[in-house]
PDB file of C-alpha atoms in Angstrom:
ATOM      1  CA  MET T   1      14.384 -16.523  26.063  1.00 58.00           C
ATOM      2  CA  ARG T   2      13.299 -13.226  24.567  1.00 90.00           C
ATOM      3  CA  GLU T   3       9.543 -12.694  24.588  1.00 96.00           C
ATOM      4  CA  VAL T   4       7.543  -9.721  23.384  1.00 98.00           C
ATOM      5  CA  ALA T   5       3.878  -8.749  23.517  1.00 98.00           C
ATOM      6  CA  ILE T   6       2.477  -6.752  20.601  1.00 98.00           C
ATOM      7  CA  GLN T   7      -0.978  -5.195  20.421  1.00 98.00           C
ATOM      8  CA  ILE T   8      -2.262  -3.656  17.196  1.00 98.00           C
ATOM      9  CA  SER T   9      -4.944  -0.962  17.198  1.00 98.00           C
ATOM     10  CA  ALA T  10      -6.385   1.456  14.682  1.00 97.00           C
ATOM     11  CA  ALA T  11      -4.243   4.201  16.220  1.00 97.00           C
ATOM     12  CA  GLY T  12      -0.920   2.403  16.418  1.00 97.00           C
ATOM     13  CA  LEU T  13       1.218  -0.388  17.769  1.00 97.00           C
ATOM     14  CA  SER T  14       2.133  -1.133  21.378  1.00 98.00           C
ATOM     15  CA  TRP T  15       4.803  -3.517  22.606  1.00 98.00           C
ATOM     16  CA  ALA T  16       6.485  -4.722  25.780  1.00 98.00           C
ATOM     17  CA  TYR T  17       9.356  -7.105  26.379  1.00 97.00           C
ATOM     18  CA  ILE T  18       9.548  -9.674  29.147  1.00 96.00           C
ATOM     19  CA  PRO T  19      11.848  -8.621  32.007  1.00 94.00           C
ATOM     20  CA  ASP T  20      15.197 -10.369  31.847  1.00 90.00           C
ATOM     21  CA  PRO T  21      15.777 -12.111  34.126  1.00 89.00           C
ATOM     22  CA  ILE T  22      12.417 -12.833  35.725  1.00 90.00           C
ATOM     23  CA  SER T  23      12.518 -12.856  39.498  1.00 88.00           C
ATOM     24  CA  LEU T  24      10.446 -15.446  41.328  1.00 85.00           C
ATOM     25  CA  ASP T  25      10.592 -13.422  44.564  1.00 86.00           C
ATOM     26  CA  ALA T  26      10.539  -9.751  43.558  1.00 87.00           C
ATOM     27  CA  ASP T  27       8.659  -7.387  41.312  1.00 92.00           C
ATOM     28  CA  ASN T  28       9.118  -7.759  37.577  1.00 93.00           C
ATOM     29  CA  PRO T  29       8.544  -4.301  36.113  1.00 95.00           C
ATOM     30  CA  VAL T  30       7.276  -4.248  32.538  1.00 97.00           C
ATOM     31  CA  GLU T  31       7.853  -1.179  30.409  1.00 96.00           C
ATOM     32  CA  GLY T  32       5.257  -0.593  27.704  1.00 97.00           C
ATOM     33  CA  HIS T  33       5.792   1.372  24.506  1.00 98.00           C
ATOM     34  CA  PHE T  34       3.394   2.817  21.941  1.00 98.00           C
ATOM     35  CA  LYS T  35       3.880   4.283  18.482  1.00 97.00           C
ATOM     36  CA  LEU T  36       1.170   5.953  16.440  1.00 96.00           C
ATOM     37  CA  TRP T  37       0.850   4.856  12.847  1.00 94.00           C
ATOM     38  CA  PRO T  38       2.469   7.604  10.774  1.00 89.00           C
ATOM     39  CA  GLU T  39       0.216   9.620   8.498  1.00 87.00           C
ATOM     40  CA  LEU T  40       1.447   8.802   5.022  1.00 84.00           C
ATOM     41  CA  LEU T  41       0.787  11.580   2.517  1.00 82.00           C
ATOM     42  CA  SER T  42       2.243   9.520  -0.288  1.00 79.00           C
ATOM     43  CA  GLY T  43       3.176   5.917  -0.712  1.00 75.00           C
ATOM     44  CA  GLY T  44       6.124   6.878  -2.878  1.00 83.00           C
ATOM     45  CA  PRO T  45       6.362   4.449  -5.796  1.00 89.00           C
ATOM     46  CA  MET T  46       3.507   2.316  -4.375  1.00 89.00           C
ATOM     47  CA  PRO T  47      -0.089   2.934  -3.312  1.00 91.00           C
ATOM     48  CA  ILE T  48      -0.542   4.299   0.226  1.00 91.00           C
ATOM     49  CA  ASP T  49      -2.299   1.166   1.536  1.00 90.00           C
ATOM     50  CA  MET T  50       0.595  -0.977   0.334  1.00 92.00           C
ATOM     51  CA  ALA T  51       3.107   1.429   1.901  1.00 92.00           C
ATOM     52  CA  GLU T  52       1.193   1.162   5.203  1.00 93.00           C
ATOM     53  CA  ARG T  53       1.481  -2.624   5.101  1.00 94.00           C
ATOM     54  CA  GLN T  54       5.180  -2.419   4.298  1.00 94.00           C
ATOM     55  CA  LEU T  55       5.709  -0.064   7.243  1.00 94.00           C
ATOM     56  CA  THR T  56       3.764  -2.417   9.543  1.00 96.00           C
ATOM     57  CA  TYR T  57       5.914  -5.347   8.403  1.00 97.00           C
ATOM     58  CA  GLN T  58       9.102  -3.409   9.110  1.00 96.00           C
ATOM     59  CA  MET T  59       7.937  -2.269  12.567  1.00 96.00           C
ATOM     60  CA  VAL T  60       6.821  -5.739  13.697  1.00 97.00           C
ATOM     61  CA  TYR T  61       9.912  -7.405  12.254  1.00 97.00           C
ATOM     62  CA  ARG T  62      12.246  -5.009  14.092  1.00 97.00           C
ATOM     63  CA  LEU T  63      10.386  -5.418  17.387  1.00 96.00           C
ATOM     64  CA  ALA T  64      10.412  -9.208  17.249  1.00 97.00           C
ATOM     65  CA  GLU T  65      13.501 -10.093  15.209  1.00 96.00           C
ATOM     66  CA  ASN T  66      15.315 -11.480  18.272  1.00 94.00           C
ATOM     67  CA  ALA T  67      12.217 -12.961  19.906  1.00 95.00           C
ATOM     68  CA  ASP T  68      11.686 -16.615  20.585  1.00 94.00           C
ATOM     69  CA  PHE T  69       8.018 -16.070  21.357  1.00 96.00           C
ATOM     70  CA  VAL T  70       5.415 -13.354  20.675  1.00 98.00           C
ATOM     71  CA  LEU T  71       2.068 -12.709  22.327  1.00 98.00           C
ATOM     72  CA  LEU T  72      -0.003 -11.000  19.621  1.00 98.00           C
ATOM     73  CA  ALA T  73      -3.283  -9.170  20.128  1.00 98.00           C
ATOM     74  CA  PHE T  74      -5.358  -6.897  17.978  1.00 98.00           C
ATOM     75  CA  GLU T  75      -8.120  -4.561  19.028  1.00 98.00           C
ATOM     76  CA  PRO T  76     -11.544  -4.820  17.342  1.00 97.00           C
ATOM     77  CA  ASP T  77     -10.962  -1.546  15.470  1.00 97.00           C
ATOM     78  CA  ALA T  78      -7.564  -2.611  14.095  1.00 97.00           C
ATOM     79  CA  ASP T  79      -7.000  -2.683  10.358  1.00 96.00           C
ATOM     80  CA  LEU T  80      -7.015  -6.406   9.579  1.00 96.00           C
ATOM     81  CA  ARG T  81      -4.574  -5.854   6.719  1.00 96.00           C
ATOM     82  CA  ARG T  82      -2.041  -4.646   9.299  1.00 96.00           C
ATOM     83  CA  VAL T  83      -2.789  -7.673  11.492  1.00 97.00           C
ATOM     84  CA  GLY T  84      -2.250  -9.994   8.536  1.00 96.00           C
ATOM     85  CA  ILE T  85       1.046  -8.435   7.555  1.00 97.00           C
ATOM     86  CA  ALA T  86       2.183  -8.550  11.209  1.00 97.00           C
ATOM     87  CA  GLU T  87       1.542 -12.304  11.122  1.00 96.00           C
ATOM     88  CA  VAL T  88       3.598 -12.551   7.911  1.00 97.00           C
ATOM     89  CA  ALA T  89       6.493 -10.695   9.566  1.00 97.00           C
ATOM     90  CA  LEU T  90       6.387 -13.028  12.573  1.00 97.00           C
ATOM     91  CA  GLU T  91       6.296 -16.066  10.279  1.00 96.00           C
ATOM     92  CA  ALA T  92       9.440 -14.754   8.549  1.00 96.00           C
ATOM     93  CA  ILE T  93      11.220 -14.574  11.931  1.00 95.00           C
ATOM     94  CA  TRP T  94      10.338 -18.173  12.784  1.00 94.00           C
ATOM     95  CA  CYS T  95       9.308 -17.380  16.335  1.00 93.00           C
ATOM     96  CA  GLY T  96       6.440 -18.890  18.282  1.00 94.00           C
ATOM     97  CA  VAL T  97       3.249 -16.839  18.235  1.00 96.00           C
ATOM     98  CA  GLN T  98       0.268 -17.026  20.545  1.00 97.00           C
ATOM     99  CA  MET T  99      -2.818 -14.980  19.770  1.00 97.00           C
ATOM    100  CA  VAL T 100      -4.213 -13.378  22.927  1.00 98.00           C
ATOM    101  CA  GLU T 101      -7.076 -11.071  23.791  1.00 98.00           C
ATOM    102  CA  PRO T 102      -6.345  -7.351  23.653  1.00 98.00           C
ATOM    103  CA  HIS T 103      -5.684  -5.713  27.014  1.00 98.00           C
ATOM    104  CA  PRO T 104      -6.905  -2.280  28.161  1.00 98.00           C
ATOM    105  CA  ASP T 105      -3.300  -1.506  29.187  1.00 98.00           C
ATOM    106  CA  ARG T 106      -2.113  -2.568  25.735  1.00 98.00           C
ATOM    107  CA  ALA T 107       0.973  -4.758  25.339  1.00 98.00           C
ATOM    108  CA  ALA T 108       2.299  -3.864  28.793  1.00 98.00           C
ATOM    109  CA  GLY T 109      -0.841  -5.341  30.383  1.00 98.00           C
ATOM    110  CA  ILE T 110      -0.534  -8.485  28.268  1.00 98.00           C
ATOM    111  CA  MET T 111       3.090  -8.907  29.328  1.00 98.00           C
ATOM    112  CA  ARG T 112       2.367  -8.223  33.019  1.00 97.00           C
ATOM    113  CA  ASP T 113      -0.306 -10.941  32.992  1.00 97.00           C
ATOM    114  CA  HIS T 114       2.070 -13.303  31.190  1.00 96.00           C
ATOM    115  CA  VAL T 115       4.890 -12.673  33.682  1.00 96.00           C
ATOM    116  CA  GLN T 116       2.493 -13.278  36.569  1.00 94.00           C
ATOM    117  CA  ARG T 117       1.502 -16.661  35.061  1.00 94.00           C
ATOM    118  CA  VAL T 118       5.161 -17.580  34.503  1.00 92.00           C
ATOM    119  CA  VAL T 119       6.062 -16.757  38.104  1.00 91.00           C
ATOM    120  CA  GLU T 120       3.037 -18.609  39.499  1.00 90.00           C
ATOM    121  CA  THR T 121       3.769 -21.776  37.497  1.00 90.00           C
ATOM    122  CA  SER T 122       7.569 -21.834  37.726  1.00 85.00           C
ATOM    123  CA  PRO T 123       9.032 -24.626  39.826  1.00 84.00           C
ATOM    124  CA  ARG T 124      11.003 -23.392  42.804  1.00 73.00           C
ATOM    125  CA  PRO T 125      14.486 -24.674  43.547  1.00 68.00           C
ATOM    126  CA  PRO T 126      14.720 -27.108  46.506  1.00 63.00           C
ATOM    127  CA  GLY T 127      14.478 -25.305  49.842  1.00 61.00           C
ATOM    128  CA  MET T 128      12.635 -22.255  48.465  1.00 60.00           C
ATOM    129  CA  GLY T 129       9.037 -21.600  49.474  1.00 56.00           C
TER     130      GLY T 129
END
C-alpha cells in the first residue's frame, strides 16, 4: 500500500511517503519534502489565481497518483482555494483521504505519527513479542 501525507501552507506544500516496507521491530525513517509555491508573474492565457490552482492540482496529483491513501492537512494560513483544488485532485485519483491536523514538522511529522500508530496496532506473527 502506498500512503502519502500532504500538508498545505501559505508558503508551500510538504509531503512524505510511508516507508516501504514498515518494520515492526526497527526504526522506520520518514523523509519529508517541501516545495515553495512558485511566484507566478503571469498566468499565461488565464488569470494568475486560476493558474495557481492549476499548479496546485498538478503538484498534488503527481505526489499522490500512485497512492492508495492520503493523510491531508492544511495550516490555518493556507489558501483555501488551494486546499479545495487539492481535494479535487485526490478525488480524481480515487484514493482514500483522511483529513488530519497540521503538524509542526509538516508532512514528515504527520507520517511519523501515522507509522507509529500502524506499528503499535499491527498484529504480530505467532511467536513474536
